């Protein structure tokens, strides 16, 4: 009996030690990791994020870790993927961390450009905002909303559901991006294939105004080129609204939410600095940096820059099958 009790105590102790170590092991802020990062002295981020976001992150991260030079290679998601594929074929591993759109990170994962790194900060994020295999976690998210020009459309008369987009009075008055697969794919998921395809065929008959690029569409909306933009980024609309532009938005629920993840590069030349950067981005401090440039933090306890972007809304995070 005594042997059994001792064995049980030993097993319990082992389980306790294992649970502690498994929780703390991913933490890049351990002193040993910081010391190794000092020796590396550099971290390289490959990203498709906006310049304002990248510059804010560089400033904050360098302030926290002044001994690490923060280098950035910033270009479009497709271009960045092509560059990385070419580099890897040549056995050149220059990136430490990747960030970009949901689709970009899925493609990097498929191409073998990412390695698993489960940051200790990851537990503060909902499951739908992180890769189930541990390759990436969302840094920020975008709510996709119906944006409108306040001089051309009355809020009370706007569509209140996706189905109301099909009303005859909106024919020829709605604009959307020419490559808006997120909207199409998400509606298929929400409505089911048969109903979704039927809806989109009817939507295509609404004489949609098609342009290329969300930034351009937002500017054209502000300029009065059309009254409604179907798939605007909520945070961008709020930012321009705060600057006095004649623009606002309404939510069609469930609100489509696209993710912008971060992940550690395979064969990262500065692995310890990479861990520090990923941990920083996912930390409350790092999430506040994103919030400061009007990004919606993906971390649960950090509020969005404009509360109405998510408060009280039914959200639909874009699934992997759509992204």
PDB file of C-alpha atoms in Angstrom:
ATOM      1  CA  UNK A   1       0.000   0.000   0.000  1.00  0.00           C
ATOM      2  CA  UNK A   2       2.856   2.351   0.909  1.00  0.00           C
ATOM      3  CA  UNK A   3       4.545   1.577  -2.417  1.00  0.00           C
ATOM      4  CA  UNK A   4       1.308   2.363  -4.248  1.00  0.00           C
ATOM      5  CA  UNK A   5       0.955   5.689  -2.388  1.00  0.00           C
ATOM      6  CA  UNK A   6       4.560   6.604  -3.176  1.00  0.00           C
ATOM      7  CA  UNK A   7       4.080   5.640  -6.809  1.00  0.00           C
ATOM      8  CA  UNK A   8       0.938   7.770  -6.992  1.00  0.00           C
ATOM      9  CA  UNK A   9       2.719  10.738  -5.392  1.00  0.00           C
ATOM     10  CA  UNK A  10       5.590  10.336  -7.833  1.00  0.00           C
ATOM     11  CA  UNK A  11       3.188  10.170 -10.772  1.00  0.00           C
ATOM     12  CA  UNK A  12       1.277  13.217  -9.530  1.00  0.00           C
ATOM     13  CA  UNK A  13       4.517  15.169  -9.134  1.00  0.00           C
ATOM     14  CA  UNK A  14       5.632  14.191 -12.636  1.00  0.00           C
ATOM     15  CA  UNK A  15       2.295  15.276 -14.080  1.00  0.00           C
ATOM     16  CA  UNK A  16       2.521  18.585 -12.231  1.00  0.00           C
ATOM     17  CA  UNK A  17       6.061  19.222 -13.457  1.00  0.00           C
ATOM     18  CA  UNK A  18       5.082  18.260 -16.995  1.00  0.00           C
ATOM     19  CA  UNK A  19       2.100  20.608 -16.994  1.00  0.00           C
ATOM     20  CA  UNK A  20       4.245  23.480 -15.738  1.00  0.00           C
ATOM     21  CA  UNK A  21       6.983  22.837 -18.264  1.00  0.00           C
ATOM     22  CA  UNK A  22       4.551  22.373 -21.154  1.00  0.00           C
ATOM     23  CA  UNK A  23       2.919  25.692 -20.393  1.00  0.00           C
ATOM     24  CA  UNK A  24       6.141  27.602 -19.931  1.00  0.00           C
ATOM     25  CA  UNK A  25       8.271  25.970 -22.628  1.00  0.00           C
ATOM     26  CA  UNK A  26       6.941  28.057 -25.529  1.00  0.00           C
ATOM     27  CA  UNK A  27       7.574  31.351 -23.730  1.00  0.00           C
ATOM     28  CA  UNK A  28      10.233  33.193 -25.717  1.00  0.00           C
ATOM     29  CA  UNK A  29      10.644  35.731 -22.936  1.00  0.00           C
ATOM     30  CA  UNK A  30      12.670  33.240 -20.878  1.00  0.00           C
ATOM     31  CA  UNK A  31      16.031  34.803 -20.034  1.00  0.00           C
ATOM     32  CA  UNK A  32      17.921  32.162 -22.023  1.00  0.00           C
ATOM     33  CA  UNK A  33      15.957  32.990 -25.181  1.00  0.00           C
ATOM     34  CA  UNK A  34      16.493  36.711 -24.667  1.00  0.00           C
ATOM     35  CA  UNK A  35      20.241  36.186 -24.234  1.00  0.00           C
ATOM     36  CA  UNK A  36      20.406  34.096 -27.409  1.00  0.00           C
ATOM     37  CA  UNK A  37      18.405  36.765 -29.244  1.00  0.00           C
ATOM     38  CA  UNK A  38      20.958  39.349 -28.137  1.00  0.00           C
ATOM     39  CA  UNK A  39      23.653  37.267 -29.796  1.00  0.00           C
ATOM     40  CA  UNK A  40      21.583  37.010 -32.990  1.00  0.00           C
ATOM     41  CA  UNK A  41      20.975  40.755 -33.003  1.00  0.00           C
ATOM     42  CA  UNK A  42      18.420  40.751 -35.812  1.00  0.00           C
ATOM     43  CA  UNK A  43      14.947  39.632 -36.863  1.00  0.00           C
ATOM     44  CA  UNK A  44      13.495  39.676 -40.394  1.00  0.00           C
ATOM     45  CA  UNK A  45       9.752  39.994 -41.020  1.00  0.00           C
ATOM     46  CA  UNK A  46       8.268  39.114 -44.416  1.00  0.00           C
ATOM     47  CA  UNK A  47       4.887  40.823 -44.555  1.00  0.00           C
ATOM     48  CA  UNK A  48       2.056  42.133 -46.702  1.00  0.00           C
ATOM     49  CA  UNK A  49       0.649  44.336 -43.931  1.00  0.00           C
ATOM     50  CA  UNK A  50       0.205  48.080 -44.396  1.00  0.00           C
ATOM     51  CA  UNK A  51       3.098  50.470 -43.863  1.00  0.00           C
ATOM     52  CA  UNK A  52       1.469  52.205 -40.881  1.00  0.00           C
ATOM     53  CA  UNK A  53       1.077  48.876 -39.070  1.00  0.00           C
ATOM     54  CA  UNK A  54       4.632  47.756 -39.810  1.00  0.00           C
ATOM     55  CA  UNK A  55       6.192  51.053 -38.741  1.00  0.00           C
ATOM     56  CA  UNK A  56       4.242  51.091 -35.467  1.00  0.00           C
ATOM     57  CA  UNK A  57       5.375  47.521 -34.722  1.00  0.00           C
ATOM     58  CA  UNK A  58       8.998  48.298 -35.559  1.00  0.00           C
ATOM     59  CA  UNK A  59       8.995  51.247 -33.189  1.00  0.00           C
ATOM     60  CA  UNK A  60       7.376  49.361 -30.296  1.00  0.00           C
ATOM     61  CA  UNK A  61       9.394  46.146 -30.680  1.00  0.00           C
ATOM     62  CA  UNK A  62      12.713  48.009 -30.990  1.00  0.00           C
ATOM     63  CA  UNK A  63      11.887  49.995 -27.874  1.00  0.00           C
ATOM     64  CA  UNK A  64      11.309  46.754 -25.953  1.00  0.00           C
ATOM     65  CA  UNK A  65      14.295  44.935 -27.469  1.00  0.00           C
ATOM     66  CA  UNK A  66      16.810  47.632 -28.521  1.00  0.00           C
ATOM     67  CA  UNK A  67      19.492  44.999 -29.097  1.00  0.00           C
ATOM     68  CA  UNK A  68      17.538  43.466 -32.024  1.00  0.00           C
ATOM     69  CA  UNK A  69      17.596  45.086 -35.459  1.00  0.00           C
ATOM     70  CA  UNK A  70      14.092  44.783 -36.928  1.00  0.00           C
ATOM     71  CA  UNK A  71      14.293  44.350 -40.716  1.00  0.00           C
ATOM     72  CA  UNK A  72      11.200  44.151 -42.915  1.00  0.00           C
ATOM     73  CA  UNK A  73      10.526  42.927 -46.424  1.00  0.00           C
ATOM     74  CA  UNK A  74       7.098  44.263 -47.373  1.00  0.00           C
ATOM     75  CA  UNK A  75       5.257  43.550 -50.598  1.00  0.00           C
ATOM     76  CA  UNK A  76       2.015  41.969 -51.827  1.00  0.00           C
ATOM     77  CA  UNK A  77       1.011  38.520 -50.571  1.00  0.00           C
ATOM     78  CA  UNK A  78       1.337  36.750 -53.933  1.00  0.00           C
ATOM     79  CA  UNK A  79       4.699  38.378 -54.657  1.00  0.00           C
ATOM     80  CA  UNK A  80       5.971  37.456 -51.192  1.00  0.00           C
ATOM     81  CA  UNK A  81       4.929  33.837 -51.673  1.00  0.00           C
ATOM     82  CA  UNK A  82       6.717  33.678 -55.040  1.00  0.00           C
ATOM     83  CA  UNK A  83       9.873  35.230 -53.573  1.00  0.00           C
ATOM     84  CA  UNK A  84       9.919  32.737 -50.705  1.00  0.00           C
ATOM     85  CA  UNK A  85       9.354  29.729 -52.976  1.00  0.00           C
ATOM     86  CA  UNK A  86      12.298  30.855 -55.123  1.00  0.00           C
ATOM     87  CA  UNK A  87      14.516  31.421 -52.085  1.00  0.00           C
ATOM     88  CA  UNK A  88      13.730  28.004 -50.622  1.00  0.00           C
ATOM     89  CA  UNK A  89      14.522  26.275 -53.918  1.00  0.00           C
ATOM     90  CA  UNK A  90      17.940  27.919 -53.676  1.00  0.00           C
ATOM     91  CA  UNK A  91      18.256  26.867 -50.007  1.00  0.00           C
ATOM     92  CA  UNK A  92      18.120  30.518 -48.960  1.00  0.00           C
ATOM     93  CA  UNK A  93      16.307  31.056 -45.670  1.00  0.00           C
ATOM     94  CA  UNK A  94      16.073  34.782 -44.983  1.00  0.00           C
ATOM     95  CA  UNK A  95      12.717  35.204 -43.233  1.00  0.00           C
ATOM     96  CA  UNK A  96      12.289  34.731 -39.493  1.00  0.00           C
ATOM     97  CA  UNK A  97       8.590  35.554 -39.305  1.00  0.00           C
ATOM     98  CA  UNK A  98       5.775  35.736 -41.865  1.00  0.00           C
ATOM     99  CA  UNK A  99       2.619  37.837 -41.624  1.00  0.00           C
ATOM    100  CA  UNK A 100      -0.154  38.682 -44.042  1.00  0.00           C
ATOM    101  CA  UNK A 101      -3.645  37.693 -45.045  1.00  0.00           C
ATOM    102  CA  UNK A 102      -5.333  34.463 -43.972  1.00  0.00           C
ATOM    103  CA  UNK A 103      -4.950  33.018 -47.469  1.00  0.00           C
ATOM    104  CA  UNK A 104      -1.281  34.005 -47.613  1.00  0.00           C
ATOM    105  CA  UNK A 105      -0.506  32.206 -44.364  1.00  0.00           C
ATOM    106  CA  UNK A 106      -2.387  29.096 -45.468  1.00  0.00           C
ATOM    107  CA  UNK A 107      -0.325  29.096 -48.668  1.00  0.00           C
ATOM    108  CA  UNK A 108       2.910  29.549 -46.720  1.00  0.00           C
ATOM    109  CA  UNK A 109       1.937  26.615 -44.521  1.00  0.00           C
ATOM    110  CA  UNK A 110       1.136  24.416 -47.540  1.00  0.00           C
ATOM    111  CA  UNK A 111       4.439  25.380 -49.170  1.00  0.00           C
ATOM    112  CA  UNK A 112       6.373  24.381 -46.041  1.00  0.00           C
ATOM    113  CA  UNK A 113       7.508  27.915 -45.212  1.00  0.00           C
ATOM    114  CA  UNK A 114       6.276  27.839 -41.605  1.00  0.00           C
ATOM    115  CA  UNK A 115       7.287  25.913 -38.525  1.00  0.00           C
ATOM    116  CA  UNK A 116       5.181  25.117 -35.500  1.00  0.00           C
ATOM    117  CA  UNK A 117       5.548  27.579 -32.677  1.00  0.00           C
ATOM    118  CA  UNK A 118       2.901  27.629 -29.977  1.00  0.00           C
ATOM    119  CA  UNK A 119       3.464  30.870 -28.142  1.00  0.00           C
ATOM    120  CA  UNK A 120       2.441  31.053 -24.506  1.00  0.00           C
ATOM    121  CA  UNK A 121       0.348  34.070 -25.555  1.00  0.00           C
ATOM    122  CA  UNK A 122      -1.759  31.923 -27.878  1.00  0.00           C
ATOM    123  CA  UNK A 123      -4.081  30.790 -25.092  1.00  0.00           C
ATOM    124  CA  UNK A 124      -5.649  34.282 -25.057  1.00  0.00           C
ATOM    125  CA  UNK A 125      -7.014  33.788 -28.591  1.00  0.00           C
ATOM    126  CA  UNK A 126     -10.213  31.973 -29.639  1.00  0.00           C
ATOM    127  CA  UNK A 127      -9.636  28.652 -31.398  1.00  0.00           C
ATOM    128  CA  UNK A 128     -11.059  29.955 -34.672  1.00  0.00           C
ATOM    129  CA  UNK A 129      -8.329  32.632 -34.711  1.00  0.00           C
ATOM    130  CA  UNK A 130      -5.396  30.206 -34.714  1.00  0.00           C
ATOM    131  CA  UNK A 131      -4.140  27.305 -36.800  1.00  0.00           C
ATOM    132  CA  UNK A 132      -5.135  23.981 -35.188  1.00  0.00           C
ATOM    133  CA  UNK A 133      -1.667  22.597 -35.966  1.00  0.00           C
ATOM    134  CA  UNK A 134       0.168  25.485 -34.294  1.00  0.00           C
ATOM    135  CA  UNK A 135       1.627  27.185 -37.382  1.00  0.00           C
ATOM    136  CA  UNK A 136       0.015  30.626 -37.074  1.00  0.00           C
ATOM    137  CA  UNK A 137      -2.189  32.868 -34.940  1.00  0.00           C
ATOM    138  CA  UNK A 138      -4.220  35.896 -36.027  1.00  0.00           C
ATOM    139  CA  UNK A 139      -2.622  39.222 -35.102  1.00  0.00           C
ATOM    140  CA  UNK A 140      -5.597  41.310 -36.138  1.00  0.00           C
ATOM    141  CA  UNK A 141      -8.895  40.830 -37.936  1.00  0.00           C
ATOM    142  CA  UNK A 142     -11.127  42.763 -40.315  1.00  0.00           C
ATOM    143  CA  UNK A 143     -14.908  42.940 -40.170  1.00  0.00           C
ATOM    144  CA  UNK A 144     -16.401  43.023 -43.672  1.00  0.00           C
ATOM    145  CA  UNK A 145     -19.277  45.491 -43.653  1.00  0.00           C
ATOM    146  CA  UNK A 146     -21.644  47.324 -45.978  1.00  0.00           C
ATOM    147  CA  UNK A 147     -20.130  50.792 -46.377  1.00  0.00           C
ATOM    148  CA  UNK A 148     -22.082  53.744 -47.727  1.00  0.00           C
ATOM    149  CA  UNK A 149     -21.686  57.392 -48.666  1.00  0.00           C
ATOM    150  CA  UNK A 150     -23.726  59.401 -46.159  1.00  0.00           C
ATOM    151  CA  UNK A 151     -24.553  62.030 -48.794  1.00  0.00           C
ATOM    152  CA  UNK A 152     -25.937  59.498 -51.254  1.00  0.00           C
ATOM    153  CA  UNK A 153     -27.703  56.961 -49.037  1.00  0.00           C
ATOM    154  CA  UNK A 154     -29.982  57.167 -46.016  1.00  0.00           C
ATOM    155  CA  UNK A 155     -28.980  54.779 -43.240  1.00  0.00           C
ATOM    156  CA  UNK A 156     -32.594  53.890 -42.442  1.00  0.00           C
ATOM    157  CA  UNK A 157     -33.218  52.733 -46.007  1.00  0.00           C
ATOM    158  CA  UNK A 158     -30.104  50.580 -46.401  1.00  0.00           C
ATOM    159  CA  UNK A 159     -30.229  46.779 -46.759  1.00  0.00           C
ATOM    160  CA  UNK A 160     -30.480  45.089 -43.373  1.00  0.00           C
ATOM    161  CA  UNK A 161     -29.872  41.524 -44.573  1.00  0.00           C
ATOM    162  CA  UNK A 162     -27.877  39.920 -47.365  1.00  0.00           C
ATOM    163  CA  UNK A 163     -31.144  39.071 -49.124  1.00  0.00           C
ATOM    164  CA  UNK A 164     -32.129  42.755 -49.280  1.00  0.00           C
ATOM    165  CA  UNK A 165     -29.115  43.379 -51.526  1.00  0.00           C
ATOM    166  CA  UNK A 166     -31.225  41.768 -54.245  1.00  0.00           C
ATOM    167  CA  UNK A 167     -33.971  44.416 -54.123  1.00  0.00           C
ATOM    168  CA  UNK A 168     -34.503  46.226 -57.429  1.00  0.00           C
ATOM    169  CA  UNK A 169     -33.874  49.664 -55.899  1.00  0.00           C
ATOM    170  CA  UNK A 170     -30.169  48.809 -55.415  1.00  0.00           C
ATOM    171  CA  UNK A 171     -29.549  47.782 -59.018  1.00  0.00           C
ATOM    172  CA  UNK A 172     -26.550  49.651 -60.444  1.00  0.00           C
ATOM    173  CA  UNK A 173     -25.773  51.327 -57.104  1.00  0.00           C
ATOM    174  CA  UNK A 174     -23.498  48.789 -55.397  1.00  0.00           C
ATOM    175  CA  UNK A 175     -19.754  48.322 -55.865  1.00  0.00           C
ATOM    176  CA  UNK A 176     -17.435  45.451 -55.001  1.00  0.00           C
ATOM    177  CA  UNK A 177     -13.888  44.235 -55.563  1.00  0.00           C
ATOM    178  CA  UNK A 178     -13.139  42.197 -58.681  1.00  0.00           C
ATOM    179  CA  UNK A 179     -11.493  39.413 -56.674  1.00  0.00           C
ATOM    180  CA  UNK A 180     -13.796  39.227 -53.665  1.00  0.00           C
ATOM    181  CA  UNK A 181     -13.539  35.491 -53.074  1.00  0.00           C
ATOM    182  CA  UNK A 182     -13.887  36.043 -49.304  1.00  0.00           C
ATOM    183  CA  UNK A 183     -17.431  37.370 -49.734  1.00  0.00           C
ATOM    184  CA  UNK A 184     -18.454  34.666 -52.207  1.00  0.00           C
ATOM    185  CA  UNK A 185     -16.911  31.797 -50.271  1.00  0.00           C
ATOM    186  CA  UNK A 186     -18.270  32.953 -46.922  1.00  0.00           C
ATOM    187  CA  UNK A 187     -21.795  33.314 -48.288  1.00  0.00           C
ATOM    188  CA  UNK A 188     -21.598  29.776 -49.671  1.00  0.00           C
ATOM    189  CA  UNK A 189     -20.594  28.543 -46.216  1.00  0.00           C
ATOM    190  CA  UNK A 190     -23.327  30.529 -44.475  1.00  0.00           C
ATOM    191  CA  UNK A 191     -26.180  29.768 -46.852  1.00  0.00           C
ATOM    192  CA  UNK A 192     -25.224  26.330 -48.097  1.00  0.00           C
ATOM    193  CA  UNK A 193     -24.072  25.632 -51.642  1.00  0.00           C
ATOM    194  CA  UNK A 194     -27.434  25.550 -53.433  1.00  0.00           C
ATOM    195  CA  UNK A 195     -28.927  28.611 -51.773  1.00  0.00           C
ATOM    196  CA  UNK A 196     -25.597  30.445 -51.885  1.00  0.00           C
ATOM    197  CA  UNK A 197     -25.097  29.901 -55.626  1.00  0.00           C
ATOM    198  CA  UNK A 198     -28.660  31.016 -56.292  1.00  0.00           C
ATOM    199  CA  UNK A 199     -28.084  34.172 -54.228  1.00  0.00           C
ATOM    200  CA  UNK A 200     -24.847  35.041 -56.031  1.00  0.00           C
ATOM    201  CA  UNK A 201     -26.388  34.562 -59.486  1.00  0.00           C
ATOM    202  CA  UNK A 202     -29.107  37.018 -58.520  1.00  0.00           C
ATOM    203  CA  UNK A 203     -26.536  39.405 -57.029  1.00  0.00           C
ATOM    204  CA  UNK A 204     -24.574  39.332 -60.305  1.00  0.00           C
ATOM    205  CA  UNK A 205     -27.726  40.561 -62.062  1.00  0.00           C
ATOM    206  CA  UNK A 206     -27.707  43.735 -59.941  1.00  0.00           C
ATOM    207  CA  UNK A 207     -25.353  45.525 -62.373  1.00  0.00           C
ATOM    208  CA  UNK A 208     -22.562  45.643 -59.796  1.00  0.00           C
ATOM    209  CA  UNK A 209     -19.864  48.293 -60.171  1.00  0.00           C
ATOM    210  CA  UNK A 210     -16.640  46.281 -60.241  1.00  0.00           C
ATOM    211  CA  UNK A 211     -13.273  47.820 -59.341  1.00  0.00           C
ATOM    212  CA  UNK A 212      -9.917  46.409 -58.256  1.00  0.00           C
ATOM    213  CA  UNK A 213      -8.698  46.932 -54.685  1.00  0.00           C
ATOM    214  CA  UNK A 214     -10.411  47.693 -51.394  1.00  0.00           C
ATOM    215  CA  UNK A 215      -8.460  50.922 -50.868  1.00  0.00           C
ATOM    216  CA  UNK A 216      -9.537  52.245 -54.274  1.00  0.00           C
ATOM    217  CA  UNK A 217     -13.159  51.281 -53.649  1.00  0.00           C
ATOM    218  CA  UNK A 218     -13.159  53.111 -50.315  1.00  0.00           C
ATOM    219  CA  UNK A 219     -11.745  56.254 -51.930  1.00  0.00           C
ATOM    220  CA  UNK A 220     -14.285  56.092 -54.772  1.00  0.00           C
ATOM    221  CA  UNK A 221     -17.092  55.681 -52.247  1.00  0.00           C
ATOM    222  CA  UNK A 222     -15.906  58.763 -50.361  1.00  0.00           C
ATOM    223  CA  UNK A 223     -15.724  60.639 -53.668  1.00  0.00           C
ATOM    224  CA  UNK A 224     -19.361  59.839 -54.443  1.00  0.00           C
ATOM    225  CA  UNK A 225     -18.808  57.480 -57.394  1.00  0.00           C
ATOM    226  CA  UNK A 226     -21.479  55.151 -55.985  1.00  0.00           C
ATOM    227  CA  UNK A 227     -23.636  55.044 -52.828  1.00  0.00           C
ATOM    228  CA  UNK A 228     -22.789  51.540 -51.529  1.00  0.00           C
ATOM    229  CA  UNK A 229     -19.661  49.409 -51.240  1.00  0.00           C
ATOM    230  CA  UNK A 230     -20.612  45.817 -50.416  1.00  0.00           C
ATOM    231  CA  UNK A 231     -17.522  44.545 -48.634  1.00  0.00           C
ATOM    232  CA  UNK A 232     -15.673  47.339 -46.850  1.00  0.00           C
ATOM    233  CA  UNK A 233     -13.198  46.872 -44.013  1.00  0.00           C
ATOM    234  CA  UNK A 234     -14.919  48.188 -40.901  1.00  0.00           C
ATOM    235  CA  UNK A 235     -11.788  49.632 -39.278  1.00  0.00           C
ATOM    236  CA  UNK A 236     -10.856  51.543 -42.445  1.00  0.00           C
ATOM    237  CA  UNK A 237     -14.353  52.960 -42.754  1.00  0.00           C
ATOM    238  CA  UNK A 238     -14.244  54.112 -39.126  1.00  0.00           C
ATOM    239  CA  UNK A 239     -10.813  55.688 -39.633  1.00  0.00           C
ATOM    240  CA  UNK A 240     -11.971  57.769 -42.607  1.00  0.00           C
ATOM    241  CA  UNK A 241     -15.207  58.636 -40.836  1.00  0.00           C
ATOM    242  CA  UNK A 242     -13.205  59.982 -37.881  1.00  0.00           C
ATOM    243  CA  UNK A 243     -11.298  62.187 -40.330  1.00  0.00           C
ATOM    244  CA  UNK A 244     -14.548  63.752 -41.515  1.00  0.00           C
ATOM    245  CA  UNK A 245     -15.173  61.759 -44.692  1.00  0.00           C
ATOM    246  CA  UNK A 246     -18.847  61.271 -45.718  1.00  0.00           C
ATOM    247  CA  UNK A 247     -18.730  57.566 -45.023  1.00  0.00           C
ATOM    248  CA  UNK A 248     -20.264  55.091 -42.573  1.00  0.00           C
ATOM    249  CA  UNK A 249     -21.281  51.443 -42.426  1.00  0.00           C
ATOM    250  CA  UNK A 250     -23.940  48.984 -41.343  1.00  0.00           C
ATOM    251  CA  UNK A 251     -23.560  45.318 -40.462  1.00  0.00           C
ATOM    252  CA  UNK A 252     -25.177  42.490 -42.382  1.00  0.00           C
ATOM    253  CA  UNK A 253     -25.197  39.575 -39.972  1.00  0.00           C
ATOM    254  CA  UNK A 254     -23.493  37.317 -39.526  1.00  0.00           C
ATOM    255  CA  UNK A 255     -20.596  39.707 -40.129  1.00  0.00           C
ATOM    256  CA  UNK A 256     -17.785  38.140 -42.144  1.00  0.00           C
ATOM    257  CA  UNK A 257     -14.441  38.360 -40.323  1.00  0.00           C
ATOM    258  CA  UNK A 258     -11.158  37.900 -42.181  1.00  0.00           C
ATOM    259  CA  UNK A 259      -7.928  37.160 -40.310  1.00  0.00           C
ATOM    260  CA  UNK A 260      -4.391  38.507 -40.624  1.00  0.00           C
ATOM    261  CA  UNK A 261      -2.076  35.962 -38.969  1.00  0.00           C
ATOM    262  CA  UNK A 262       1.570  35.748 -37.975  1.00  0.00           C
ATOM    263  CA  UNK A 263       3.775  32.646 -37.959  1.00  0.00           C
ATOM    264  CA  UNK A 264       7.402  31.643 -37.452  1.00  0.00           C
ATOM    265  CA  UNK A 265       9.438  30.767 -40.545  1.00  0.00           C
ATOM    266  CA  UNK A 266      10.948  27.314 -41.027  1.00  0.00           C
ATOM    267  CA  UNK A 267      14.753  27.387 -40.773  1.00  0.00           C
ATOM    268  CA  UNK A 268      14.564  30.909 -39.362  1.00  0.00           C
ATOM    269  CA  UNK A 269      18.124  32.329 -39.317  1.00  0.00           C
ATOM    270  CA  UNK A 270      17.379  34.128 -36.042  1.00  0.00           C
ATOM    271  CA  UNK A 271      15.050  31.676 -34.246  1.00  0.00           C
ATOM    272  CA  UNK A 272      15.196  33.223 -30.792  1.00  0.00           C
ATOM    273  CA  UNK A 273      14.546  36.720 -32.096  1.00  0.00           C
ATOM    274  CA  UNK A 274      11.698  35.239 -34.143  1.00  0.00           C
ATOM    275  CA  UNK A 275      10.111  33.799 -30.997  1.00  0.00           C
ATOM    276  CA  UNK A 276      10.427  37.154 -29.270  1.00  0.00           C
ATOM    277  CA  UNK A 277       8.708  38.884 -32.187  1.00  0.00           C
ATOM    278  CA  UNK A 278       5.845  36.381 -32.405  1.00  0.00           C
ATOM    279  CA  UNK A 279       5.318  36.545 -28.641  1.00  0.00           C
ATOM    280  CA  UNK A 280       5.374  40.336 -28.753  1.00  0.00           C
ATOM    281  CA  UNK A 281       2.812  40.504 -31.561  1.00  0.00           C
ATOM    282  CA  UNK A 282       0.444  38.211 -29.687  1.00  0.00           C
ATOM    283  CA  UNK A 283       0.958  39.836 -26.283  1.00  0.00           C
ATOM    284  CA  UNK A 284      -1.461  42.404 -24.894  1.00  0.00           C
ATOM    285  CA  UNK A 285       1.217  45.042 -25.463  1.00  0.00           C
ATOM    286  CA  UNK A 286       1.648  44.060 -29.107  1.00  0.00           C
ATOM    287  CA  UNK A 287      -2.097  43.925 -29.678  1.00  0.00           C
ATOM    288  CA  UNK A 288      -2.421  47.461 -28.333  1.00  0.00           C
ATOM    289  CA  UNK A 289       0.069  48.562 -31.002  1.00  0.00           C
ATOM    290  CA  UNK A 290      -2.235  47.213 -33.705  1.00  0.00           C
ATOM    291  CA  UNK A 291      -5.169  48.924 -32.056  1.00  0.00           C
ATOM    292  CA  UNK A 292      -3.280  52.245 -32.181  1.00  0.00           C
ATOM    293  CA  UNK A 293      -3.332  52.099 -36.001  1.00  0.00           C
ATOM    294  CA  UNK A 294      -7.046  51.187 -36.118  1.00  0.00           C
ATOM    295  CA  UNK A 295      -6.635  47.400 -36.385  1.00  0.00           C
ATOM    296  CA  UNK A 296      -9.085  45.098 -34.604  1.00  0.00           C
ATOM    297  CA  UNK A 297      -7.040  43.005 -32.135  1.00  0.00           C
ATOM    298  CA  UNK A 298      -7.648  39.267 -32.327  1.00  0.00           C
ATOM    299  CA  UNK A 299      -6.735  38.810 -28.654  1.00  0.00           C
ATOM    300  CA  UNK A 300      -9.853  38.353 -26.549  1.00  0.00           C
ATOM    301  CA  UNK A 301      -9.331  40.951 -23.814  1.00  0.00           C
ATOM    302  CA  UNK A 302      -8.142  43.802 -26.051  1.00  0.00           C
ATOM    303  CA  UNK A 303     -11.054  45.912 -27.262  1.00  0.00           C
ATOM    304  CA  UNK A 304     -11.231  47.126 -30.867  1.00  0.00           C
ATOM    305  CA  UNK A 305     -10.299  50.755 -31.627  1.00  0.00           C
ATOM    306  CA  UNK A 306     -13.972  51.445 -32.317  1.00  0.00           C
ATOM    307  CA  UNK A 307     -16.231  49.298 -30.064  1.00  0.00           C
ATOM    308  CA  UNK A 308     -19.127  49.102 -32.535  1.00  0.00           C
ATOM    309  CA  UNK A 309     -16.925  47.104 -34.936  1.00  0.00           C
ATOM    310  CA  UNK A 310     -17.638  43.942 -32.963  1.00  0.00           C
ATOM    311  CA  UNK A 311     -19.833  44.767 -29.957  1.00  0.00           C
ATOM    312  CA  UNK A 312     -23.170  42.964 -30.054  1.00  0.00           C
ATOM    313  CA  UNK A 313     -22.580  41.583 -33.541  1.00  0.00           C
ATOM    314  CA  UNK A 314     -22.789  37.976 -34.649  1.00  0.00           C
ATOM    315  CA  UNK A 315     -19.394  37.279 -36.223  1.00  0.00           C
ATOM    316  CA  UNK A 316     -18.484  34.718 -38.868  1.00  0.00           C
ATOM    317  CA  UNK A 317     -14.709  34.077 -38.935  1.00  0.00           C
ATOM    318  CA  UNK A 318     -13.733  33.017 -42.448  1.00  0.00           C
ATOM    319  CA  UNK A 319     -13.040  29.248 -42.353  1.00  0.00           C
ATOM    320  CA  UNK A 320      -9.888  27.733 -43.834  1.00  0.00           C
ATOM    321  CA  UNK A 321     -11.917  26.218 -46.682  1.00  0.00           C
ATOM    322  CA  UNK A 322     -12.862  29.728 -47.824  1.00  0.00           C
ATOM    323  CA  UNK A 323      -9.622  31.594 -47.153  1.00  0.00           C
TER     324      UNK A 323
END
